[in-house]
PDB file of C-alpha atoms in Angstrom:
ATOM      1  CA  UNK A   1      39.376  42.959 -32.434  1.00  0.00           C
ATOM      2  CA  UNK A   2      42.899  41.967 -31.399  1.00  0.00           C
ATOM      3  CA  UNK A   3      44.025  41.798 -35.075  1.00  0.00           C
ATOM      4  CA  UNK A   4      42.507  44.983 -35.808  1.00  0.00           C
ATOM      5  CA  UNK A   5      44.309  46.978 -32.884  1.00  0.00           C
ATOM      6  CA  UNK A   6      47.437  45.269 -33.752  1.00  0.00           C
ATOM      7  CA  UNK A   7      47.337  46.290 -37.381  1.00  0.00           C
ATOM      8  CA  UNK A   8      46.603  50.299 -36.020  1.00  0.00           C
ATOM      9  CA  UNK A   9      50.141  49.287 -33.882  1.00  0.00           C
ATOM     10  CA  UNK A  10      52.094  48.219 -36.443  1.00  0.00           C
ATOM     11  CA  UNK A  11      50.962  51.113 -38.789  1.00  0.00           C
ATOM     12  CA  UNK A  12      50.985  54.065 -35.753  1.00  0.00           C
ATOM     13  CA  UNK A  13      55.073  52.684 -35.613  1.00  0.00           C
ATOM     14  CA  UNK A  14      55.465  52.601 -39.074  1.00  0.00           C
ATOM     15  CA  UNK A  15      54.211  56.340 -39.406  1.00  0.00           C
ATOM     16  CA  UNK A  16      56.420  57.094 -36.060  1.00  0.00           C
ATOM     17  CA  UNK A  17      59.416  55.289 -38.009  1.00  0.00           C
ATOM     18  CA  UNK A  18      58.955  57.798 -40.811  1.00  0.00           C
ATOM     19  CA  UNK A  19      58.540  61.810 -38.701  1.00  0.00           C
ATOM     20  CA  UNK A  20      61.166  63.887 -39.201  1.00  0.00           C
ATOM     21  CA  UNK A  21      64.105  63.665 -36.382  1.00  0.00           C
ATOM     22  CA  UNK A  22      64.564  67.433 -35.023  1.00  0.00           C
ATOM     23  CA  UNK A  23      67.505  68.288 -33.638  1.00  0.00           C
ATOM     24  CA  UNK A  24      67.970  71.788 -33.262  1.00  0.00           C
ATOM     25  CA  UNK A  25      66.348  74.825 -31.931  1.00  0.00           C
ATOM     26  CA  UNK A  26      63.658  76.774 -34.161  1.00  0.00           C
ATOM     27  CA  UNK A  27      61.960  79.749 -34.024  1.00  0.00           C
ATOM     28  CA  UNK A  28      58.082  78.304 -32.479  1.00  0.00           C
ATOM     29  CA  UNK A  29      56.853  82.095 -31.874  1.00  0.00           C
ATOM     30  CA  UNK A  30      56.829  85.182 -33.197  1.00  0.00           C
ATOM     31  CA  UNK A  31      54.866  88.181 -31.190  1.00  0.00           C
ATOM     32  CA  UNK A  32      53.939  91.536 -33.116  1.00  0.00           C
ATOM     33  CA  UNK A  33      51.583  92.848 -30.760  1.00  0.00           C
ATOM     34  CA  UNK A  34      51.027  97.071 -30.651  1.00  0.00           C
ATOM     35  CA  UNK A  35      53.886  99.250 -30.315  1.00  0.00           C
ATOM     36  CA  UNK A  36      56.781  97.782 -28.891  1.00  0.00           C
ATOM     37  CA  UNK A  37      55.208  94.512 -28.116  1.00  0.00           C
ATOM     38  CA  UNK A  38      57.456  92.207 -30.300  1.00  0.00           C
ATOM     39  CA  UNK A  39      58.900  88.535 -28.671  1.00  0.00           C
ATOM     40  CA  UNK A  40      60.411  85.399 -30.358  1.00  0.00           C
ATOM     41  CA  UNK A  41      60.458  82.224 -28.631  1.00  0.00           C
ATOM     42  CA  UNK A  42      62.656  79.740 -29.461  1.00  0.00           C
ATOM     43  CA  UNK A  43      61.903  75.995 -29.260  1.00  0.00           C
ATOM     44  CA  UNK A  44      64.431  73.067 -28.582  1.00  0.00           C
ATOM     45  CA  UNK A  45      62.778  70.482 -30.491  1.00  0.00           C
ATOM     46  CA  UNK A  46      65.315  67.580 -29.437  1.00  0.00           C
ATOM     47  CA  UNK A  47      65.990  65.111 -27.131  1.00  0.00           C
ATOM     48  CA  UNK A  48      69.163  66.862 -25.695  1.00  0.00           C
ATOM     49  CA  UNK A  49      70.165  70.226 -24.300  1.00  0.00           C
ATOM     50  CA  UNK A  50      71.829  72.684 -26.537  1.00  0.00           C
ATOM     51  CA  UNK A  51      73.825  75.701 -25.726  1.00  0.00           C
ATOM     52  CA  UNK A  52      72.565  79.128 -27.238  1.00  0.00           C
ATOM     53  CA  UNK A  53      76.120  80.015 -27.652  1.00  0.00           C
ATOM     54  CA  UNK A  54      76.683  78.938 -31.533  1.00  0.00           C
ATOM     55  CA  UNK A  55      73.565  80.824 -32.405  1.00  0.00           C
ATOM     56  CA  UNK A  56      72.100  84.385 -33.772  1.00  0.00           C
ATOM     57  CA  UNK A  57      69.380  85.722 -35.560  1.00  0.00           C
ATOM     58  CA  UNK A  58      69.255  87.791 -38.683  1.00  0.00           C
ATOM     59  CA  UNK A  59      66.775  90.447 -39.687  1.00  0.00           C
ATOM     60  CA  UNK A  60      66.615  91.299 -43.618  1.00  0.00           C
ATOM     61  CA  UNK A  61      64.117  94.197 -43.512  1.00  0.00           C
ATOM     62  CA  UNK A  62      61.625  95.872 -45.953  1.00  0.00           C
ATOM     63  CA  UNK A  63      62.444  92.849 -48.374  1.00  0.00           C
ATOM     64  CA  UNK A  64      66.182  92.456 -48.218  1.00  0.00           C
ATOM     65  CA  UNK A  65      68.123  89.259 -48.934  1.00  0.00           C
ATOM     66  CA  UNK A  66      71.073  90.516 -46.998  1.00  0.00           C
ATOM     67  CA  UNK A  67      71.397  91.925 -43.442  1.00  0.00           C
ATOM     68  CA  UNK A  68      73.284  95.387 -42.028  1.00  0.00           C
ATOM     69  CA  UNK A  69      75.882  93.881 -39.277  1.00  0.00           C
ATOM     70  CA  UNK A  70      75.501  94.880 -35.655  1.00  0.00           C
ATOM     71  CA  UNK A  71      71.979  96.341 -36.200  1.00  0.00           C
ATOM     72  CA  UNK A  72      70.296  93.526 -37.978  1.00  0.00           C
ATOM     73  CA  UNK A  73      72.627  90.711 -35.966  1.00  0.00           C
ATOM     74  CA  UNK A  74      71.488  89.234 -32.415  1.00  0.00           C
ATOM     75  CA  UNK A  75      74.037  86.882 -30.802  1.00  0.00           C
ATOM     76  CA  UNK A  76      72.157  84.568 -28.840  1.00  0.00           C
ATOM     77  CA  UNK A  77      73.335  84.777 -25.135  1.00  0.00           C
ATOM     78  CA  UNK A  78      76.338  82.725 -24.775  1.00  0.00           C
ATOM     79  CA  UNK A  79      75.582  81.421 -21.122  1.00  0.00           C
ATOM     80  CA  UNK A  80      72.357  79.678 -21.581  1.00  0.00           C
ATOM     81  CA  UNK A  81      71.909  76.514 -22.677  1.00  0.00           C
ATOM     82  CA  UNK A  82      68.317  75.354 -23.348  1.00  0.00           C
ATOM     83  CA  UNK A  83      67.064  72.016 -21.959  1.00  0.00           C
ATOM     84  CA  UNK A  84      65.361  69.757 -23.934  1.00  0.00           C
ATOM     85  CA  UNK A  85      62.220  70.315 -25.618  1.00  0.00           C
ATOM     86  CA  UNK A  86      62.211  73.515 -23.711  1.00  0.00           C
ATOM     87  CA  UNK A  87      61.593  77.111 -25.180  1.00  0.00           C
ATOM     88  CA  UNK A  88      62.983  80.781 -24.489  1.00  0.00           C
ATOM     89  CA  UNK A  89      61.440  83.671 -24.794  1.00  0.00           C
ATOM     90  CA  UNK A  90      63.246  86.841 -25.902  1.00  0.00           C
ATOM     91  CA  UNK A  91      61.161  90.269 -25.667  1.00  0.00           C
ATOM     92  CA  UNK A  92      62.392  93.420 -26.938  1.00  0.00           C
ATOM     93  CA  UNK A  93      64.090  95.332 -24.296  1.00  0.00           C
ATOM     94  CA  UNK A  94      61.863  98.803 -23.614  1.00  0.00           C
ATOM     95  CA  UNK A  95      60.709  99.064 -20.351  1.00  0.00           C
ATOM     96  CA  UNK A  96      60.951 102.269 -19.642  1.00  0.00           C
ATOM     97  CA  UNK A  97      57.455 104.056 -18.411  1.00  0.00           C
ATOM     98  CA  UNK A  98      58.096 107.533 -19.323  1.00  0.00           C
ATOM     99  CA  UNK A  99      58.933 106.351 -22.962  1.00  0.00           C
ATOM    100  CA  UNK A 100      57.108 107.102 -26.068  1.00  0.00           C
ATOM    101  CA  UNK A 101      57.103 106.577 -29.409  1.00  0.00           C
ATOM    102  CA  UNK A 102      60.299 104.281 -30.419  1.00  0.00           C
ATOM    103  CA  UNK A 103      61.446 104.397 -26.596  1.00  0.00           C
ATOM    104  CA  UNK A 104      57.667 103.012 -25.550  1.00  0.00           C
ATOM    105  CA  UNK A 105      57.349 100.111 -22.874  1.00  0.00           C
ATOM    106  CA  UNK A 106      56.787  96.830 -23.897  1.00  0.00           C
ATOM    107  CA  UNK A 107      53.581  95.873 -22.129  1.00  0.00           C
ATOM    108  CA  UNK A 108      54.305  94.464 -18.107  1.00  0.00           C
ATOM    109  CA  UNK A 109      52.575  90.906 -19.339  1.00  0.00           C
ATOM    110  CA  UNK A 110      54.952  90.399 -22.158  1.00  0.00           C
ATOM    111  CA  UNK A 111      57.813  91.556 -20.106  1.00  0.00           C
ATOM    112  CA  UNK A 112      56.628  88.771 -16.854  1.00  0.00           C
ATOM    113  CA  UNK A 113      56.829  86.071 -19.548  1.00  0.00           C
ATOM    114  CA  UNK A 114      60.368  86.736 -21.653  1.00  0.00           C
ATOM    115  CA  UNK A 115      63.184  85.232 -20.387  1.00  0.00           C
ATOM    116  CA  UNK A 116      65.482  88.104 -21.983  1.00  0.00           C
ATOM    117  CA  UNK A 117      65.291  91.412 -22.810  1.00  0.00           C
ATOM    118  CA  UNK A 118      67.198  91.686 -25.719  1.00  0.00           C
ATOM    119  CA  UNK A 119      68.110  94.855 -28.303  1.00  0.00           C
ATOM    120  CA  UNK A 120      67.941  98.165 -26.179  1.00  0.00           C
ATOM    121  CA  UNK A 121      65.979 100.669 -28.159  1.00  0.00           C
ATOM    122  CA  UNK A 122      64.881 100.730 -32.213  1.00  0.00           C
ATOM    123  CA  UNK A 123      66.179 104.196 -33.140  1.00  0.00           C
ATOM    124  CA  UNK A 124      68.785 103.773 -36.170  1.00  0.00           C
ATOM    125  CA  UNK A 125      71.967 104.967 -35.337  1.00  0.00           C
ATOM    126  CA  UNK A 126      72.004 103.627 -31.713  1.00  0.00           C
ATOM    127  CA  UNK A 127      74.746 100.980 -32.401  1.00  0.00           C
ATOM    128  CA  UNK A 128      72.819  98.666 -31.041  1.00  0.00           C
ATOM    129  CA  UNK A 129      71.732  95.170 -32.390  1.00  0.00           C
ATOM    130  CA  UNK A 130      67.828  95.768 -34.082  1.00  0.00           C
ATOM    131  CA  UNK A 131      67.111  92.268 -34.234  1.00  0.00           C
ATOM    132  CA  UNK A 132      64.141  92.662 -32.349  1.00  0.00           C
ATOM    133  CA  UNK A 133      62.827  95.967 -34.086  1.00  0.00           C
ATOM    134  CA  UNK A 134      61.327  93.923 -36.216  1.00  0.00           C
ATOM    135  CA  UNK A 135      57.498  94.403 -37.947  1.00  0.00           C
ATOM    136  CA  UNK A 136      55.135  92.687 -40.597  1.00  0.00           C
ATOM    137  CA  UNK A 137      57.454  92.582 -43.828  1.00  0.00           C
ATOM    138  CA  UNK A 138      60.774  91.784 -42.010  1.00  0.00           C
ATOM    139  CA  UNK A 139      62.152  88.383 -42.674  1.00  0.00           C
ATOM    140  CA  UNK A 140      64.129  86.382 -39.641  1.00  0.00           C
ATOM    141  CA  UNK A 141      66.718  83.603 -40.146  1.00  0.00           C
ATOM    142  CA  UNK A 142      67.905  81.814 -36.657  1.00  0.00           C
ATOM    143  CA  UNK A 143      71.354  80.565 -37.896  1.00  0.00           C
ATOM    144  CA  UNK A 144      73.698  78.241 -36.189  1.00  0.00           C
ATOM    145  CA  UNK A 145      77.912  78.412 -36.189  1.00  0.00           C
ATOM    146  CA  UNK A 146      78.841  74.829 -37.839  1.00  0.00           C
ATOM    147  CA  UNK A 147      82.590  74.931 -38.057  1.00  0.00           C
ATOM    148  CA  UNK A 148      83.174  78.654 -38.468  1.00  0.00           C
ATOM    149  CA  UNK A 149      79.969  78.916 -41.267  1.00  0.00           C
ATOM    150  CA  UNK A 150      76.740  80.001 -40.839  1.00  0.00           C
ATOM    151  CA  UNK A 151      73.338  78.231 -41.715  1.00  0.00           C
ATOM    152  CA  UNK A 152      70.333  78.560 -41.640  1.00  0.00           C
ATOM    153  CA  UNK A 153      68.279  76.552 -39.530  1.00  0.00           C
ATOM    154  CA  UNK A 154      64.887  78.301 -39.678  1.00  0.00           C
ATOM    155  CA  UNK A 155      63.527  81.162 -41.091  1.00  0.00           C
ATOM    156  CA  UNK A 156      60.244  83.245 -40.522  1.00  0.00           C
ATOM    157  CA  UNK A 157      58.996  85.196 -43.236  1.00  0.00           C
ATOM    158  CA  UNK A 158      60.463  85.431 -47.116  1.00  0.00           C
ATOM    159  CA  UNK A 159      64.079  86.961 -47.806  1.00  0.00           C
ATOM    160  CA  UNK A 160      63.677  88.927 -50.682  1.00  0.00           C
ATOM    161  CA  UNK A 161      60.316  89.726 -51.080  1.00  0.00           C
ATOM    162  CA  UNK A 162      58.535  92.525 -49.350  1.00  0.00           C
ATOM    163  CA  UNK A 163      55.087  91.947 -49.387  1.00  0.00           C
ATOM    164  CA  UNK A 164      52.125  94.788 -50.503  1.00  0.00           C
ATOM    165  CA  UNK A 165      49.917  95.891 -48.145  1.00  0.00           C
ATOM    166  CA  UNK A 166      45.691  95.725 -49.548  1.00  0.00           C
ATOM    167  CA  UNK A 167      46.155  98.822 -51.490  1.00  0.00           C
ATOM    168  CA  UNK A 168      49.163  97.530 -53.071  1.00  0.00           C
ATOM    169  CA  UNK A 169      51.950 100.232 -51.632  1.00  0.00           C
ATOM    170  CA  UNK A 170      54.690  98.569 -49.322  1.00  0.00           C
ATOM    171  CA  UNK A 171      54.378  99.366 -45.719  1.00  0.00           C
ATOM    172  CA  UNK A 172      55.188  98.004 -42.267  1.00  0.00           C
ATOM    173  CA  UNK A 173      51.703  96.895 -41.996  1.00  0.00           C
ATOM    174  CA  UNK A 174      51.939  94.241 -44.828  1.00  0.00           C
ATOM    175  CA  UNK A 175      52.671  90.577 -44.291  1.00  0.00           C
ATOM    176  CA  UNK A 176      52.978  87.247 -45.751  1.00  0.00           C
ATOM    177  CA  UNK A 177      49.339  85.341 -45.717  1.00  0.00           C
ATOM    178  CA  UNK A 178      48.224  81.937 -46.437  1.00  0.00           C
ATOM    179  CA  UNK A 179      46.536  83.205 -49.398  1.00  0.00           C
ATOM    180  CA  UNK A 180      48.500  83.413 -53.296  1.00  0.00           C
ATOM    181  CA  UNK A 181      50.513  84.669 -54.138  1.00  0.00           C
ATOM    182  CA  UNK A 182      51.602  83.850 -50.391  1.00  0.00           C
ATOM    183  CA  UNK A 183      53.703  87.154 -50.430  1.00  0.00           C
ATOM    184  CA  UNK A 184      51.363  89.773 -50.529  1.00  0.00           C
ATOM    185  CA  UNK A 185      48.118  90.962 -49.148  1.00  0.00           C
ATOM    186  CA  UNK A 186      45.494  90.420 -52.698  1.00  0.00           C
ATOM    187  CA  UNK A 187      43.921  93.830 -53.628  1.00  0.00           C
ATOM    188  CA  UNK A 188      40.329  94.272 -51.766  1.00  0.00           C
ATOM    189  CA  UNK A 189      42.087  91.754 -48.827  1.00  0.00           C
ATOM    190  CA  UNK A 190      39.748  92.239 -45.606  1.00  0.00           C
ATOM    191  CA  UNK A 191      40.649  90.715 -42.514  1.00  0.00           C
ATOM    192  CA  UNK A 192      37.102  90.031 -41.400  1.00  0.00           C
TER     193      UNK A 192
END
């Protein structure tokens, strides 16, 4: 018995020896409810806290590799710095109850949990950041300032490719799936 539980040691620290180190912050939610109803939460997945400050987040919408500065560019908020292994949670900033259509509330529950409102309205032209205005074929890159350069550190979603809804046509109510060609709903896709 002893040699067998010190053989599942030695091979439970061997496997430990070989995970991945993470060091940085990645995006561990994305919320698309109804609506307005859209959140991100970010996750800290190391040891140590890290300012916000050198971050952002990038939307490349409707299948776009590239992103339209000041609407599709969220600067993380420069005065928080998340602890370790801790998350934030950003929520789209529409609370408003008389609002309706693009100006609709975000629902009271999501709004209890976010940490931030971020991105004040979705109409184009509002000058605005749309970060958060995002829907089902909208890619997101969290990227991180290294020495005046920004990279990627995580991405949600496929720059470039805009996937087909089940009858084929491109729409906002597409989305990637676990199914090939990964990119696309397949024709005849049901979600039951």
């Amino acid at each position: 018995m002893k040699k067998t539980l010190l053989s599942l040691s030695l091979i439970t620290v061997a496997l430990v020896g070989k995970a991945q180190n993470c060091t940085d912050l990645i995006i561990s939610e994305y919320v698309e409810g109804t609506g307005n109803n859209k959140a991100l939460e970010i996750y800290n997945t190391s040891s140590a806290p890290i300012s916000l400050a050198n971050y952002r987040i990038l939307r490349h919408d409707n299948g776009n590799t590239s992103f339209t500065a000041v609407e599709g560019e969220l600067q993380l908020p420069t005065n928080i710095t998340l602890g370790a292994y801790q998350t934030y949670v950003i929520a789209l900033n529409l609370t408003d109850p008389s609002g309706t259509g693009q100006t609709a509330p975000i629902d009271v529950a999501l709004e209890a949990v976010a940490d931030t409102l971020l991105c004040p309205g979705c109409a184009t032209g509002t000058g605005n950041s749309r970060v958060m205005c995002f829907n089902g074929d909208d890619a997101l890159a969290l990227q991180k300032n290294v020495s005046g350069t920004w990279v990627n550190i995580d991405i949600f979603g496929c720059r470039g490719e805009q996937p087909s809804n089940s009858s084929g046509t491109f729409s906002p109510t597409a989305g990637w799936t676990s199914l090939s060609p990964y990119s696309s709903m397949p024709a005849g896709y049901s979600s039951t």
